[in-house]
Every structure is written in structure tokens, then in C-alpha cells.
């Protein structure tokens, strides 16, 4: 894990009340591979495009989506799921053209294109006849 | 190919996350789970005038979501999410669910069905259900004895 967003309290400072605590959840992902690219789909409900951070370094892809507290001070009558940031990282073995990585976020679903770099693409070898 | 290596810490995190999802993080508030937890999981809360029901429905579109209120006491949600049609490749991981769901919920108080509204933002659905007049808390004026 490269990034952690736990708010560290300053030395001597009394840790804040529970309202500063937010759980972090692992989002579900689908990964599709073609000769051209790796295509990732991730469910990040409640994440807006501005609060999504995607990093690719050292063959590690890290996705962090911030989800602001939506229910501060609210007591649930029924509470079936928790709300908090989404965090996930993947080790990518393929060599990726990081300049051309593109991402879209629609209705809480992230679509992430990781184009393979030229040298990683499969190449057809022509066999010379005798 | 993906480097598939065993990451015990990641596994632990995942387990913890799953536990968080299951049990929530409101130990203090002790939310009462519904009799049968279905899909999608719901959060429900209220203020004096409204009930609010929230669900995470990433990738669903508002047109494909059906919301019904029956008899002022029952909320039904229906929707469908289709998987993308892809060709010429292989799946490495498939964790997201597709298909249709239908869930019915008994509301804890009766609502005005005609004024129910819903908002869908970044894959989160929030249904606002105004409570019917008779169940709203009412402040009772205490008349002072003038003499």
C-alpha cells in the first residue's frame, strides 16, 4: 500500500472524537485483458471525479476514492452498509504505457484503460520459407 | 499477465473490509439489521418530517430503476445492471455483480406516496419519503391559565 489516509493526530494532540473516524473499503473490480490494453471496471459509489486519485508507479496501480461523510450525526433506523473511502491497489505485471492511461467515472463506476506499451504487445513472427 | 502473488496483509485488509461491510461501523448506535438482508443493502434514517432510504447502486441508470410505494408503508426498489459486452480478450478478475434485483422494505412509519422523490448521484440512490401528516410529531401548545 502506498497511500494511507488515516488522519494522524499531532503529538500531544488529543485524538478527535469518533466523527473523524471513517472506515476504508475495498471496491470490487473487474479486469479485462486484450492484446492492446488492460481494462478495469470498479464500483466506487459516492465518489465524484474530483475526489478520485489514481496512481501508477513501480508497476503498482493504486486507486483511492474519497467519500465524504454523508450521515454525520444521524442515527440509522436500519444500517446495512458502511460509508467510507475506497482503496485498492493492484500489482501490474504487464508493461504499461503510463502516458496514455485514461479513466472515466460514470454513476459510481470507474472505467480505467491501461494501454500496453509497444514492446509488451504480442508480435507476429514471420517465418521465412527455405 | 498479472503478477498473482499471495499478499497476506492484503487478505487481512480484505477480510476486515468485508467485516466492516457486514457489520457496519456503528457499534455504538447498534443499527438494527432488517429481518433478511437483501440486495442492495440499505441505510434508513429519519427526521421529523421525512424518512430517507439510501442505497449504493453503481452503474445503474435512473431510467432503469423502478421505485414504488405501496399503501404508504411499503417501498419496493427494482433495477438491472448489464455487464459490458466485450470481445477479443479474457477476464482476469470478475468481482462485480450484474443482473436484476428487487427488494421490498416495510417502512417504519407511513408516508405520503404522492410526494416521494428520489435522487441518484455518483451511483448512490437517495429516496426521500415525506411522512404522512398523522404520524408527524406535533408540538402541543400548552395554554397558560390567564386568570
Coordinates of C-alpha atoms in Angstrom, one line a residue:
Chain A
X1 CA 0.0 0.0 0.0
X2 CA 1.5 3.3 -0.9
X3 CA -1.0 5.7 0.5
X4 CA -2.9 5.7 3.7
X5 CA -5.2 8.4 4.6
X6 CA -5.6 7.9 8.2
X7 CA -5.5 11.3 9.8
X8 CA -2.6 11.2 12.2
X9 CA -3.0 13.2 15.3
X10 CA -0.2 15.6 16.1
X11 CA 2.0 14.8 19.0
X12 CA 0.3 15.9 22.2
X13 CA -3.0 16.5 20.5
X14 CA -5.9 14.6 21.8
X15 CA -7.3 12.3 19.2
X16 CA -10.5 13.7 17.9
X17 CA -13.9 12.2 18.6
X18 CA -15.3 9.3 16.6
X19 CA -16.6 11.7 14.0
X20 CA -13.1 11.8 12.5
X21 CA -13.1 8.1 12.0
X22 CA -14.1 6.7 8.7
X23 CA -13.7 3.1 7.6
X24 CA -12.0 2.4 4.3
X25 CA -13.5 -0.2 2.0
X26 CA -12.1 -2.4 -0.8
X27 CA -14.0 -1.7 -4.0
X28 CA -14.9 -4.5 -6.3
X29 CA -13.1 -4.7 -9.6
X30 CA -13.4 -6.5 -12.9
X31 CA -10.3 -6.7 -15.1
X32 CA -10.3 -7.5 -18.8
X33 CA -7.2 -8.0 -20.9
X34 CA -6.9 -7.7 -24.7
X35 CA -3.8 -7.5 -26.8
X36 CA -3.9 -3.8 -26.7
X37 CA -4.8 -3.0 -23.1
X38 CA -5.9 -3.9 -19.6
X39 CA -9.4 -2.6 -19.0
X40 CA -10.5 -2.2 -15.4
X41 CA -14.0 -1.5 -14.1
X42 CA -14.5 -0.6 -10.5
X43 CA -17.6 0.1 -8.4
X44 CA -17.0 3.3 -6.4
X45 CA -20.4 4.5 -5.4
X46 CA -20.5 8.0 -3.9
X47 CA -17.1 9.0 -5.4
X48 CA -17.1 12.1 -7.6
X49 CA -14.5 12.6 -10.3
X50 CA -12.7 15.3 -8.2
X51 CA -12.3 13.0 -5.2
X52 CA -10.7 10.1 -7.1
X53 CA -7.0 9.6 -7.0
X54 CA -5.3 7.1 -9.4
X55 CA -1.6 6.5 -9.3
X56 CA 0.5 4.2 -11.3
X57 CA 4.1 3.8 -10.3
X58 CA 6.6 0.9 -9.9
X59 CA 4.1 -1.4 -11.6
X60 CA 1.6 -0.7 -8.9
X61 CA -1.7 0.8 -9.6
X62 CA -3.4 2.5 -6.7
X63 CA -7.0 3.7 -6.7
X64 CA -8.2 5.9 -3.8
X65 CA -11.7 7.4 -3.8
X66 CA -12.7 9.8 -1.1
X67 CA -16.2 9.6 0.1
X68 CA -17.3 12.5 2.4
X69 CA -19.3 11.5 5.4
X70 CA -22.9 11.7 4.3
X71 CA -24.6 10.9 7.6
X72 CA -22.8 12.8 10.3
X73 CA -24.8 12.9 13.5
X74 CA -27.5 10.7 12.0
X75 CA -28.7 7.7 13.8
X76 CA -29.8 4.9 11.4
X77 CA -33.1 3.1 11.9
X78 CA -31.6 0.4 9.6
X79 CA -27.9 0.4 8.8
X80 CA -26.8 -2.3 6.4
X81 CA -23.7 -0.8 4.9
X82 CA -20.9 1.5 6.0
X83 CA -19.8 4.6 4.2
X84 CA -16.1 5.5 3.8
X85 CA -13.3 5.9 1.4
X86 CA -12.5 3.2 -1.2
X87 CA -8.9 2.0 -1.6
X88 CA -7.4 -0.7 -3.7
X89 CA -4.0 -1.4 -5.3
X90 CA -3.0 -3.9 -8.0
X91 CA 0.4 -5.2 -9.0
X92 CA 0.6 -5.0 -12.7
X93 CA 3.0 -7.3 -14.4
X94 CA 2.5 -6.0 -17.9
X95 CA 4.4 -3.1 -19.1
X96 CA 2.0 -0.2 -19.5
X97 CA 2.3 3.0 -21.5
X98 CA 1.6 5.2 -18.5
X99 CA 1.3 8.3 -20.7
X100 CA -1.8 7.0 -22.3
X101 CA -3.7 5.8 -19.2
X102 CA -7.2 7.1 -19.3
X103 CA -10.0 7.0 -16.8
X104 CA -13.7 7.8 -16.8
X105 CA -16.2 7.8 -13.9
X106 CA -19.9 7.5 -14.5
X107 CA -22.5 6.9 -11.9
X108 CA -20.0 5.5 -9.5
X109 CA -18.3 3.1 -11.9
X110 CA -14.7 3.7 -12.8
X111 CA -13.5 2.6 -16.3
X112 CA -9.8 2.6 -16.5
X113 CA -7.8 1.9 -19.6
X114 CA -4.2 0.8 -19.2
X115 CA -2.7 0.6 -22.7
X116 CA 0.1 -1.8 -23.1
X117 CA 3.4 -0.4 -24.2
X118 CA 4.5 -1.2 -27.7
X119 CA 7.2 -3.7 -26.6
X120 CA 4.7 -5.6 -24.5
X121 CA 2.2 -6.2 -27.3
X122 CA 2.3 -9.6 -28.9
X123 CA 4.1 -9.6 -32.2
X124 CA 3.5 -11.9 -35.0
X125 CA 6.7 -13.5 -36.2
X126 CA 7.0 -14.2 -39.9
X127 CA 8.6 -17.5 -40.6
X128 CA 10.8 -17.4 -43.6
X129 CA 10.4 -20.3 -46.1
X130 CA 13.5 -22.1 -47.1
Chain B
X1 CA -0.2 -11.3 -17.1
X2 CA -0.9 -10.1 -13.6
X3 CA 1.6 -10.9 -11.0
X4 CA -0.5 -13.1 -8.7
X5 CA 1.3 -13.2 -5.5
X6 CA -0.1 -14.1 -2.2
X7 CA -0.4 -11.0 -0.1
X8 CA -1.4 -11.9 3.5
X9 CA -1.7 -8.3 4.6
X10 CA -4.0 -7.5 1.7
X11 CA -6.0 -10.6 2.5
X12 CA -6.4 -9.4 6.1
X13 CA -7.4 -6.0 4.9
X14 CA -9.9 -7.5 2.7
X15 CA -11.3 -9.6 5.5
X16 CA -11.5 -6.6 7.7
X17 CA -13.3 -4.6 4.9
X18 CA -15.7 -7.4 4.4
X19 CA -16.4 -7.4 8.1
X20 CA -16.9 -3.7 8.0
X21 CA -19.3 -4.0 5.2
X22 CA -21.3 -6.7 7.1
X23 CA -21.4 -5.2 10.5
X24 CA -21.0 -1.6 9.7
X25 CA -19.1 0.7 12.0
X26 CA -21.8 1.9 14.3
X27 CA -21.2 -0.4 17.2
X28 CA -22.3 2.5 19.4
X29 CA -25.6 3.0 17.5
X30 CA -26.3 -0.6 17.2
X31 CA -28.3 -0.4 13.9
X32 CA -30.9 -3.0 13.7
X33 CA -30.5 -5.0 10.6
X34 CA -33.5 -5.9 8.6
X35 CA -35.0 -9.4 9.1
X36 CA -33.5 -10.5 5.8
X37 CA -30.7 -8.5 4.3
X38 CA -31.0 -8.5 0.5
X39 CA -29.6 -6.6 -2.4
X40 CA -29.0 -3.8 -2.3
X41 CA -28.0 -3.1 1.3
X42 CA -30.0 -0.1 2.5
X43 CA -29.5 2.6 5.1
X44 CA -32.6 4.2 6.5
X45 CA -32.9 7.2 8.7
X46 CA -35.5 9.8 9.6
X47 CA -36.0 13.4 10.7
X48 CA -39.3 14.9 12.0
X49 CA -40.8 15.2 8.5
X50 CA -39.1 12.5 6.3
X51 CA -37.8 9.1 6.1
X52 CA -34.7 8.6 3.9
X53 CA -33.6 5.4 2.3
X54 CA -30.2 5.2 0.7
X55 CA -28.6 2.5 -1.5
X56 CA -25.4 2.2 -3.4
X57 CA -26.2 1.3 -7.0
X58 CA -23.1 2.0 -9.1
X59 CA -23.6 1.6 -12.8
X60 CA -27.4 1.6 -12.6
X61 CA -29.1 4.3 -14.5
X62 CA -32.1 6.2 -13.2
X63 CA -34.2 5.2 -16.1
X64 CA -33.6 1.5 -15.3
X65 CA -34.6 2.0 -11.6
X66 CA -38.1 1.5 -10.5
X67 CA -39.3 2.8 -7.2
X68 CA -42.8 2.0 -5.9
X69 CA -44.5 3.0 -2.7
X70 CA -47.5 0.8 -1.8
X71 CA -50.1 1.7 0.8
X72 CA -47.8 4.3 2.2
X73 CA -46.0 1.7 4.2
X74 CA -44.0 -0.4 1.7
X75 CA -41.1 0.6 -0.5
X76 CA -40.1 -1.5 -3.5
X77 CA -36.9 -1.0 -5.5
X78 CA -36.2 -2.7 -8.8
X79 CA -33.3 -2.4 -11.2
X80 CA -31.0 -4.0 -13.5
X81 CA -27.3 -3.7 -14.3
X82 CA -26.0 -5.3 -17.5
X83 CA -22.4 -6.4 -17.9
X84 CA -20.5 -4.8 -20.7
X85 CA -20.2 -6.8 -23.9
X86 CA -16.5 -7.3 -24.6
X87 CA -14.8 -9.4 -27.2
X88 CA -11.3 -10.5 -28.0
X89 CA -9.9 -10.7 -24.6
X90 CA -10.0 -12.5 -21.3
X91 CA -11.2 -11.8 -17.8
X92 CA -8.6 -11.7 -15.0
X93 CA -11.0 -10.8 -12.3
X94 CA -14.7 -10.6 -12.0
X95 CA -15.9 -9.3 -8.7
X96 CA -18.8 -7.1 -9.7
X97 CA -22.3 -8.4 -9.9
X98 CA -24.7 -8.0 -12.7
X99 CA -28.3 -8.8 -13.3
X100 CA -31.6 -7.6 -11.8
X101 CA -32.7 -7.1 -8.3
X102 CA -35.9 -6.5 -6.5
X103 CA -36.2 -5.5 -2.9
X104 CA -39.2 -4.7 -0.7
X105 CA -39.0 -2.9 2.5
X106 CA -41.6 -2.3 5.2
X107 CA -41.3 1.3 6.3
X108 CA -41.3 2.2 10.0
X109 CA -43.9 4.9 9.5
X110 CA -46.5 5.7 6.9
X111 CA -45.5 8.1 4.2
X112 CA -47.2 10.4 1.7
X113 CA -46.8 8.3 -1.5
X114 CA -47.5 11.2 -3.8
X115 CA -44.6 13.3 -2.6
X116 CA -41.9 10.7 -2.6
X117 CA -38.8 11.9 -4.5
X118 CA -35.5 10.2 -5.5
X119 CA -32.1 11.5 -6.3
X120 CA -29.3 9.5 -8.0
X121 CA -25.8 10.9 -7.7
X122 CA -22.5 9.2 -8.3
X123 CA -24.2 5.8 -8.1
X124 CA -25.9 6.5 -4.8
X125 CA -29.7 6.5 -4.7
X126 CA -31.4 8.5 -2.0
X127 CA -35.2 8.2 -1.7
X128 CA -36.9 10.9 0.3
X129 CA -40.3 9.9 1.7
X130 CA -42.3 12.6 3.4
X131 CA -44.1 11.2 6.4
X132 CA -47.9 11.4 6.3
X133 CA -49.4 14.2 8.4
X134 CA -50.8 11.9 11.0
X135 CA -47.5 10.4 12.0
X136 CA -45.5 13.6 12.2
X137 CA -44.6 14.7 15.7
X138 CA -46.7 17.6 16.7
X139 CA -45.9 20.2 19.2
X140 CA -48.8 20.6 21.7
X141 CA -49.3 24.1 22.8
X142 CA -49.9 24.4 26.5
X143 CA -52.3 27.2 27.2
X144 CA -51.4 29.2 30.2
X145 CA -54.2 29.9 32.5
X146 CA -54.8 33.6 32.0
X147 CA -56.5 34.2 35.3

